Tab-separated table of C-alpha atoms in Angstrom:
chain	number	residue	atom	x	y	z
A	3	UNK	CA	100.145	-25.017	3.904
A	4	UNK	CA	100.565	-22.187	2.067
A	5	UNK	CA	102.298	-24.179	-1.538
A	6	UNK	CA	98.668	-25.427	-2.555
A	7	UNK	CA	96.092	-22.453	-1.145
A	8	UNK	CA	98.851	-20.004	-2.922
A	9	UNK	CA	98.306	-22.233	-6.026
A	10	UNK	CA	95.241	-22.485	-6.096
A	11	UNK	CA	93.953	-18.679	-5.145
A	12	UNK	CA	96.583	-18.020	-8.147
A	13	UNK	CA	94.565	-19.595	-10.756
A	14	UNK	CA	91.834	-19.333	-10.001
A	15	UNK	CA	72.293	-30.804	16.202
A	16	UNK	CA	71.224	-33.643	15.638
A	17	UNK	CA	69.484	-34.310	18.954
A	18	UNK	CA	71.121	-31.258	21.080
A	19	UNK	CA	70.744	-28.371	20.066
A	20	UNK	CA	73.485	-25.533	21.018
A	21	UNK	CA	72.141	-22.045	22.059
A	22	UNK	CA	72.388	-19.403	19.672
A	23	UNK	CA	73.207	-15.740	19.182
A	24	UNK	CA	70.038	-14.291	17.184
A	25	UNK	CA	71.070	-10.580	15.407
A	26	UNK	CA	68.768	-8.038	14.285
A	27	UNK	CA	71.371	-6.418	12.027
A	28	UNK	CA	75.036	-8.699	10.867
A	29	UNK	CA	74.797	-8.085	6.890
A	30	UNK	CA	72.855	-6.820	4.536
A	31	UNK	CA	71.268	-9.636	2.119
A	32	UNK	CA	71.355	-8.845	-1.257
A	33	UNK	CA	68.178	-6.678	-1.322
A	34	UNK	CA	69.517	-5.059	1.311
A	35	UNK	CA	67.111	-6.551	4.181
A	36	UNK	CA	69.230	-7.234	7.335
A	37	UNK	CA	69.433	-10.770	8.253
A	38	UNK	CA	67.521	-11.420	11.626
A	39	UNK	CA	67.974	-14.808	12.783
A	40	UNK	CA	69.953	-17.747	14.257
A	41	UNK	CA	73.835	-17.094	13.988
A	42	UNK	CA	75.940	-20.157	14.461
A	43	UNK	CA	79.326	-18.925	16.789
A	44	UNK	CA	82.423	-20.593	15.154
A	45	UNK	CA	86.178	-21.111	17.172
A	46	UNK	CA	88.622	-21.915	14.559
A	47	UNK	CA	91.098	-24.819	15.656
A	48	UNK	CA	94.545	-24.120	14.068
A	49	UNK	CA	95.458	-20.818	12.884
A	50	UNK	CA	97.508	-21.450	9.726
A	51	UNK	CA	96.943	-20.029	6.222
A	52	UNK	CA	94.006	-21.631	5.087
A	53	UNK	CA	92.971	-20.651	8.667
A	54	UNK	CA	92.770	-17.168	8.386
A	55	UNK	CA	91.576	-17.247	4.772
A	56	UNK	CA	88.030	-18.797	6.373
A	57	UNK	CA	88.266	-16.113	9.399
A	58	UNK	CA	88.381	-13.464	6.215
A	59	UNK	CA	85.975	-14.386	4.535
A	60	UNK	CA	83.369	-14.895	7.551
A	61	UNK	CA	83.678	-11.556	7.455
A	62	UNK	CA	80.725	-11.600	4.603
A	63	UNK	CA	78.874	-14.268	6.467
A	64	UNK	CA	75.058	-13.729	6.959
A	65	UNK	CA	74.294	-16.455	9.553
A	66	UNK	CA	77.747	-17.085	10.718
A	67	UNK	CA	80.600	-15.508	13.494
A	68	UNK	CA	83.799	-15.565	13.948
A	69	UNK	CA	83.978	-15.706	17.745
A	70	UNK	CA	86.585	-17.890	19.259
A	71	UNK	CA	89.942	-19.128	18.194
A	72	UNK	CA	91.887	-21.957	19.328
A	73	UNK	CA	95.893	-21.692	18.679
A	74	UNK	CA	99.524	-23.647	19.434
A	75	UNK	CA	101.306	-20.255	19.425
A	76	UNK	CA	100.246	-17.742	21.844
A	77	UNK	CA	101.185	-14.987	19.315
A	78	UNK	CA	98.934	-16.239	16.730
A	79	UNK	CA	96.471	-15.622	18.740
A	80	UNK	CA	96.818	-12.035	19.737
A	81	UNK	CA	97.489	-10.914	16.572
A	82	UNK	CA	93.809	-12.701	15.852
A	83	UNK	CA	92.062	-10.910	19.486
A	84	UNK	CA	93.197	-7.627	17.429
A	85	UNK	CA	91.973	-8.182	14.034
A	86	UNK	CA	89.076	-10.329	14.076
A	87	UNK	CA	87.705	-8.552	17.949
A	88	UNK	CA	87.913	-12.037	19.890
A	89	UNK	CA	87.637	-11.675	23.071
A	90	UNK	CA	90.221	-13.005	25.194
A	91	UNK	CA	87.967	-15.517	27.167
A	92	UNK	CA	87.345	-17.232	23.807
A	93	UNK	CA	90.844	-17.897	23.066
A	94	UNK	CA	92.256	-21.022	24.220
A	95	UNK	CA	95.776	-23.433	23.337
A	96	UNK	CA	95.467	-27.183	21.987
A	97	UNK	CA	95.715	-28.147	25.957
A	98	UNK	CA	92.638	-26.096	27.268
A	99	UNK	CA	89.976	-25.982	24.971
A	100	UNK	CA	88.090	-29.040	26.310
A	101	UNK	CA	86.923	-25.734	28.953
A	102	UNK	CA	84.532	-24.752	26.079
A	103	UNK	CA	81.942	-26.825	26.826
A	104	UNK	CA	81.507	-24.271	29.787
A	105	UNK	CA	81.929	-21.743	27.097
A	106	UNK	CA	78.366	-20.333	26.295
A	107	UNK	CA	78.940	-18.449	23.449
A	108	UNK	CA	80.791	-20.955	21.011
A	109	UNK	CA	78.492	-23.457	19.049
A	110	UNK	CA	80.616	-25.152	17.173
A	111	UNK	CA	85.026	-25.658	16.145
A	112	UNK	CA	86.133	-25.341	12.960
A	113	UNK	CA	89.259	-27.892	13.218
A	114	UNK	CA	92.334	-26.850	10.664
A	115	UNK	CA	94.999	-28.600	11.218
A	116	UNK	CA	97.414	-31.420	9.632
A	117	UNK	CA	94.947	-34.425	8.413
A	118	UNK	CA	96.523	-36.901	11.066
A	119	UNK	CA	95.232	-33.831	14.045
A	120	UNK	CA	91.357	-34.252	13.117
A	121	UNK	CA	90.089	-37.012	14.365
A	122	UNK	CA	91.374	-36.268	18.353
A	123	UNK	CA	90.253	-32.773	18.017
A	124	UNK	CA	86.635	-33.701	16.564
A	125	UNK	CA	86.260	-36.742	19.653
A	126	UNK	CA	86.809	-33.738	21.824
A	127	UNK	CA	84.912	-30.751	20.269
A	128	UNK	CA	82.337	-33.696	20.650
A	129	UNK	CA	82.990	-34.760	23.883
A	130	UNK	CA	82.366	-30.577	24.911
A	131	UNK	CA	78.968	-30.935	23.042
A	132	UNK	CA	79.676	-28.126	20.594
A	133	UNK	CA	79.119	-28.975	16.844
A	134	UNK	CA	82.593	-30.788	14.967
A	135	UNK	CA	83.689	-28.763	11.930
A	136	UNK	CA	86.575	-30.256	9.646
A	137	UNK	CA	88.559	-29.837	6.532
A	138	UNK	CA	89.480	-32.441	4.179
A	139	UNK	CA	90.155	-34.704	3.999
A	140	UNK	CA	87.950	-35.221	7.465
A	141	UNK	CA	91.092	-37.913	8.758
A	142	UNK	CA	93.665	-40.411	7.553
A	143	UNK	CA	91.032	-42.934	6.615
A	144	UNK	CA	88.203	-44.692	6.055
A	145	UNK	CA	87.906	-46.302	9.809
A	146	UNK	CA	88.831	-43.331	12.050
A	147	UNK	CA	86.867	-41.050	10.160
A	148	UNK	CA	83.537	-43.771	10.930
A	149	UNK	CA	84.507	-43.409	14.535
A	150	UNK	CA	84.595	-39.501	14.610
A	151	UNK	CA	80.955	-39.706	12.328
A	152	UNK	CA	80.360	-42.601	15.336
A	153	UNK	CA	81.362	-39.729	17.898
A	154	UNK	CA	79.581	-36.956	17.004
A	155	UNK	CA	76.408	-39.027	16.628
A	156	UNK	CA	76.844	-39.983	20.135
A	157	UNK	CA	77.916	-36.467	21.333
A	158	UNK	CA	74.583	-35.277	19.226
A	159	UNK	CA	76.305	-33.019	17.599
A	160	UNK	CA	76.771	-31.967	13.907
A	161	UNK	CA	79.538	-32.958	11.606
A	162	UNK	CA	80.266	-31.591	8.967
A	163	UNK	CA	83.217	-31.055	6.333
A	164	UNK	CA	85.156	-28.022	4.160
A	165	UNK	CA	83.453	-29.405	1.003
A	166	UNK	CA	82.831	-25.502	0.307
A	167	UNK	CA	82.855	-26.457	-3.049
A	168	UNK	CA	79.220	-27.974	-2.731
A	169	UNK	CA	78.000	-23.920	-2.592
A	170	UNK	CA	79.692	-22.220	-5.701
A	171	UNK	CA	76.513	-21.629	-8.123
A	172	UNK	CA	78.903	-22.689	-11.485
A	173	UNK	CA	78.616	-26.380	-9.431
A	174	UNK	CA	75.712	-26.437	-9.077
A	175	UNK	CA	74.350	-25.049	-11.971
A	176	UNK	CA	76.363	-27.915	-13.552
A	177	UNK	CA	74.706	-30.511	-11.046
A	178	UNK	CA	71.793	-28.895	-12.292
A	179	UNK	CA	71.670	-29.299	-15.860
A	180	UNK	CA	72.904	-32.963	-15.243
A	181	UNK	CA	69.686	-33.591	-12.522
A	182	UNK	CA	67.840	-32.011	-15.162
A	183	UNK	CA	68.514	-35.049	-17.924
A	184	UNK	CA	70.179	-32.058	-19.465
A	185	UNK	CA	73.519	-33.862	-20.393
A	186	UNK	CA	72.137	-36.282	-21.352
A	187	UNK	CA	73.460	-39.971	-20.168
A	188	UNK	CA	76.521	-39.028	-18.516
A	189	UNK	CA	79.194	-41.478	-20.041
A	190	UNK	CA	83.164	-39.662	-19.035
A	191	UNK	CA	84.125	-37.976	-15.956
A	192	UNK	CA	88.109	-36.264	-15.929
A	193	UNK	CA	89.498	-34.821	-12.836
A	194	UNK	CA	92.586	-33.376	-13.002
A	195	UNK	CA	93.972	-32.344	-9.358
A	196	UNK	CA	97.838	-30.893	-9.015
A	197	UNK	CA	100.229	-28.210	-8.192
A	198	UNK	CA	104.509	-28.292	-8.042
A	199	UNK	CA	104.351	-28.407	-4.553
A	200	UNK	CA	107.218	-25.961	-2.244
A	201	UNK	CA	108.409	-26.863	1.073
A	202	UNK	CA	110.076	-30.048	1.596
A	203	UNK	CA	109.745	-29.399	5.295
A	204	UNK	CA	106.151	-29.135	5.205
A	205	UNK	CA	103.692	-31.137	7.223
A	206	UNK	CA	101.987	-32.210	3.882
A	207	UNK	CA	105.205	-33.833	3.032
A	208	UNK	CA	105.399	-35.914	6.510
A	209	UNK	CA	102.853	-39.070	6.258
A	210	UNK	CA	102.718	-38.715	10.409
A	211	UNK	CA	100.466	-35.567	9.992
A	212	UNK	CA	99.357	-35.760	6.477
A	213	UNK	CA	98.220	-39.761	5.815
A	214	UNK	CA	100.264	-39.733	2.397
A	215	UNK	CA	100.778	-37.593	-0.539
A	216	UNK	CA	99.145	-35.452	-3.069
A	217	UNK	CA	95.889	-37.900	-2.744
A	218	UNK	CA	94.922	-36.455	0.731
A	219	UNK	CA	95.419	-32.336	-0.582
A	220	UNK	CA	94.694	-31.772	-3.920
A	221	UNK	CA	93.753	-35.733	-4.673
A	222	UNK	CA	90.610	-35.499	-2.607
A	223	UNK	CA	88.342	-32.449	-5.054
A	224	UNK	CA	88.926	-35.667	-8.462
A	225	UNK	CA	88.028	-38.159	-6.415
A	226	UNK	CA	84.535	-36.340	-4.738
A	227	UNK	CA	84.097	-33.940	-7.907
A	228	UNK	CA	83.989	-37.414	-10.129
A	229	UNK	CA	81.065	-38.097	-7.510
A	230	UNK	CA	79.170	-35.234	-7.466
A	231	UNK	CA	79.579	-34.274	-11.147
A	232	UNK	CA	78.379	-38.324	-12.276
A	233	UNK	CA	75.683	-37.895	-10.060
A	234	UNK	CA	76.512	-41.730	-8.385
A	235	UNK	CA	78.505	-43.724	-6.747
A	236	UNK	CA	81.346	-45.582	-7.880
A	237	UNK	CA	81.350	-49.068	-8.269
A	238	UNK	CA	85.150	-50.047	-8.545
A	239	UNK	CA	88.126	-47.878	-8.875
A	240	UNK	CA	92.152	-48.898	-10.811
A	241	UNK	CA	95.203	-47.207	-9.532
A	242	UNK	CA	98.721	-46.509	-10.531
A	243	UNK	CA	101.457	-44.384	-9.204
A	244	UNK	CA	104.410	-42.958	-11.124
A	245	UNK	CA	107.132	-41.364	-8.287
A	246	UNK	CA	109.855	-39.244	-9.997
A	247	UNK	CA	111.452	-37.776	-6.642
A	248	UNK	CA	112.096	-39.936	-4.327
A	249	UNK	CA	114.060	-37.937	-2.360
A	250	UNK	CA	110.944	-35.167	-2.040
A	251	UNK	CA	108.367	-37.725	-1.440
A	252	UNK	CA	109.336	-40.907	0.533
A	253	UNK	CA	107.797	-43.887	1.416
A	254	UNK	CA	104.591	-43.288	1.972
A	255	UNK	CA	104.402	-40.078	0.286
A	256	UNK	CA	101.990	-40.441	-2.951
A	257	UNK	CA	103.590	-37.797	-5.927
A	258	UNK	CA	101.217	-38.492	-8.324
A	259	UNK	CA	98.646	-41.583	-9.210
A	260	UNK	CA	96.070	-41.616	-11.933
A	261	UNK	CA	92.812	-43.517	-11.274
A	262	UNK	CA	89.910	-44.701	-12.400
A	263	UNK	CA	86.116	-45.092	-11.204
A	264	UNK	CA	83.372	-46.695	-12.628
A	265	UNK	CA	80.135	-46.502	-11.833
A	266	UNK	CA	77.006	-48.267	-12.088
A	267	UNK	CA	75.235	-46.452	-14.581
A	268	UNK	CA	78.727	-46.962	-17.451
A	269	UNK	CA	80.065	-43.998	-16.968
A	270	UNK	CA	83.916	-44.567	-16.244
A	271	UNK	CA	85.762	-41.293	-14.794
A	272	UNK	CA	89.291	-41.176	-15.232
A	273	UNK	CA	91.930	-38.420	-12.484
A	274	UNK	CA	95.321	-37.307	-12.024
A	275	UNK	CA	96.290	-36.631	-8.953
A	276	UNK	CA	99.690	-34.305	-8.796
A	277	UNK	CA	102.745	-33.036	-6.781
A	278	UNK	CA	104.149	-32.331	-9.769
A	279	UNK	CA	102.588	-30.424	-12.463
A	280	UNK	CA	101.179	-27.053	-12.142
A	281	UNK	CA	97.800	-25.660	-14.528
A	282	UNK	CA	95.863	-29.238	-13.035
A	283	UNK	CA	92.946	-27.881	-11.742
A	284	UNK	CA	89.871	-28.958	-14.334
A	285	UNK	CA	86.667	-31.238	-14.641
A	286	UNK	CA	84.747	-32.281	-17.939
A	287	UNK	CA	81.746	-34.448	-18.086
A	288	UNK	CA	80.897	-35.567	-20.809
A	289	UNK	CA	76.782	-36.920	-21.997
A	290	UNK	CA	75.805	-37.887	-25.187
A	291	UNK	CA	73.713	-34.799	-25.213
A	292	UNK	CA	75.652	-32.452	-23.996
A	293	UNK	CA	79.366	-31.443	-21.721
A	294	UNK	CA	80.608	-29.084	-19.175
A	295	UNK	CA	83.836	-27.695	-18.948
A	296	UNK	CA	85.110	-26.155	-15.951
A	297	UNK	CA	89.144	-24.485	-15.194
A	298	UNK	CA	89.898	-23.477	-13.216
A	299	UNK	CA	87.165	-25.441	-11.455
A	300	UNK	CA	88.106	-25.829	-7.770
A	301	UNK	CA	90.479	-23.412	-6.924
A	302	UNK	CA	89.507	-20.092	-4.752
A	303	UNK	CA	87.971	-17.948	-7.367
A	304	UNK	CA	86.045	-17.333	-9.500
A	305	UNK	CA	85.672	-20.771	-11.097
A	306	UNK	CA	85.411	-21.035	-15.302
A	307	UNK	CA	83.551	-22.661	-17.288
A	308	UNK	CA	80.754	-23.695	-20.180
A	309	UNK	CA	78.861	-25.942	-21.180
A	310	UNK	CA	77.057	-26.858	-24.681
A	311	UNK	CA	74.540	-24.183	-24.281
A	312	UNK	CA	77.338	-21.254	-23.730
A	313	UNK	CA	79.062	-20.006	-20.836
A	314	UNK	CA	78.849	-20.576	-16.813
A	315	UNK	CA	78.099	-17.264	-15.588
A	316	UNK	CA	76.729	-17.241	-12.217
A	317	UNK	CA	78.339	-14.796	-10.116
A	318	UNK	CA	81.471	-15.430	-7.789
A	319	UNK	CA	81.353	-14.993	-3.677
A	320	UNK	CA	83.690	-16.337	-1.504
A	321	UNK	CA	83.521	-19.653	-1.142
A	322	UNK	CA	84.281	-19.991	2.739
A	323	UNK	CA	81.459	-17.171	2.866
A	324	UNK	CA	78.782	-19.720	1.364
A	325	UNK	CA	79.743	-22.240	3.067
A	326	UNK	CA	79.735	-21.359	6.586
A	327	UNK	CA	76.383	-19.476	5.980
A	328	UNK	CA	75.148	-22.571	4.283
A	329	UNK	CA	76.308	-24.662	7.117
A	330	UNK	CA	74.217	-22.205	9.471
A	331	UNK	CA	71.507	-23.097	7.402
A	332	UNK	CA	71.857	-27.376	7.809
A	333	UNK	CA	72.482	-26.883	11.659
A	334	UNK	CA	69.473	-24.173	12.804
A	335	UNK	CA	66.926	-25.008	10.113
A	336	UNK	CA	68.027	-27.968	8.849
A	337	UNK	CA	68.463	-27.196	5.054
A	338	UNK	CA	70.014	-29.417	3.485
A	339	UNK	CA	72.583	-28.391	0.316
A	340	UNK	CA	72.590	-30.391	-2.718
A	341	UNK	CA	76.025	-32.731	-1.881
A	342	UNK	CA	76.179	-33.721	0.957
A	343	UNK	CA	78.551	-31.598	3.758
A	344	UNK	CA	78.637	-34.179	6.453
A	345	UNK	CA	80.778	-36.963	7.636
A	346	UNK	CA	79.390	-39.922	6.229
A	347	UNK	CA	80.082	-38.333	2.811
A	348	UNK	CA	83.621	-37.954	4.214
A	349	UNK	CA	83.314	-41.361	5.048
A	350	UNK	CA	82.470	-42.390	1.349
A	351	UNK	CA	85.803	-40.293	-0.364
A	352	UNK	CA	87.653	-41.949	2.484
A	353	UNK	CA	86.457	-45.814	1.413
A	354	UNK	CA	87.918	-44.687	-1.922
A	355	UNK	CA	90.909	-43.023	-1.352
A	356	UNK	CA	92.060	-46.166	0.924
A	357	UNK	CA	90.985	-48.421	-2.309
A	358	UNK	CA	92.971	-46.567	-4.259
A	359	UNK	CA	95.874	-46.912	-2.495
A	360	UNK	CA	95.520	-50.445	-2.341
A	361	UNK	CA	95.000	-50.362	-5.894
A	362	UNK	CA	98.687	-49.144	-6.438
A	363	UNK	CA	99.838	-52.311	-4.105
A	364	UNK	CA	97.622	-55.028	-5.348
A	365	UNK	CA	97.937	-53.791	-8.772
A	366	UNK	CA	93.748	-54.876	-8.910
A	367	UNK	CA	90.424	-53.882	-9.164
A	368	UNK	CA	89.165	-52.751	-5.897
A	369	UNK	CA	85.101	-53.619	-5.771
A	370	UNK	CA	83.992	-50.233	-3.862
A	371	UNK	CA	80.774	-50.390	-1.599
A	372	UNK	CA	79.784	-46.910	-0.174
C-alpha cells in the first residue's frame, strides 16, 4: 500500500437518518467564525498508511470527526486511541464490529482495506445501520459493486466513495471552465497514471485481494478522470496490455494497459495505466477553443496546472479534509458535489474497467452502456 501512496505524495440518508453530534466550536472557518452544525462521526476500518492519512486530514475537518477505529491488529487500535483520542468503547476488531449497530457515537464507517474486502465490510456496516464510505475502486467488479449499492439502499444508508479529486479546487475550476464553454467543443483527453511499484509480496499484486494490478489501483484515476474532465459518459472502449515482467506481475495482475474511450459528443480519450513507469500523473484536455493541462493531476498535492488562459491558482487544501467535510454536507444537508461521489458513480467506473479487461481478452471494441 505504501508504494503508491508514497509515490503520489512525492509527486505532488437517505431514508434513515442516524443521530449526529452538534458541536459549537469544532474548528474555525476561513473567516474565523466557529462552525455550529451537524458533525459526521466516522470510524475508520483498516488502519494502514492511507487510513492514517485520512485520520490525520480529519483533524482539520469542520464537519466531520474521527471517533472510532476498526482493525485486526490490537497494537494499532491502542496506538490510535492514544494518537487521536478515540475512546476504547469505539474500537473494534474485524470479528466484533457488527456491534457498531448499538453504538450511537458512530454515524459512518470508512472502509480502507484491500479492494476484494470492501463488499463484505460494506454489507456488514449497512446491516448495522451506519453510512458506508468505501475507498476506490469500490469493489473488484461492477456486479459486486451493484450489490453494495443495492444493500445500502435496502438498509436506508448512504454509500459514498473516496473520490477526493471531486472536491479538489483546481480540478473543479477546469470543470467549471468546460461547463462554461471556455474550451469550446471538447475533442480529446489524455490521462497518464502510473508509477513503479515496489514490494512484490504486497496485497496489490495479489489478485485475490486486489482484483487486478495497476488498473485497479492507479489506472482508475484516468478512467474516472476521463469522465469528469470530458463531462460525458463513454460509449465504447478498446484496450491493449503489455507485460514485461511476468514473474512480478503474475496472471491476472496487469502491469501496463493502454486504453481508449469514445464519447457521444465525438471526443476521444487516450489513457495509460502502469506499475512500471514513474513520472506519470498527467491530465490533458483539449477543445477547439482552449485546453487544460494538469501535472500532478491526481497526487496528494498540491495539484499544478494551467489552461490557455493561464496558471491555475486555486489554493491547496488537503484533499481528504475537503472530501470528509463534503461528505458530511452530503449526508446531513443534501449538498451534492459537482461530480458525484456515490456508489452509482463507482459502479460506472467498474463497468468501464470490466470492459477494458474484456477488450484486452477479445481484442475487440467493447460497447458501453452506463
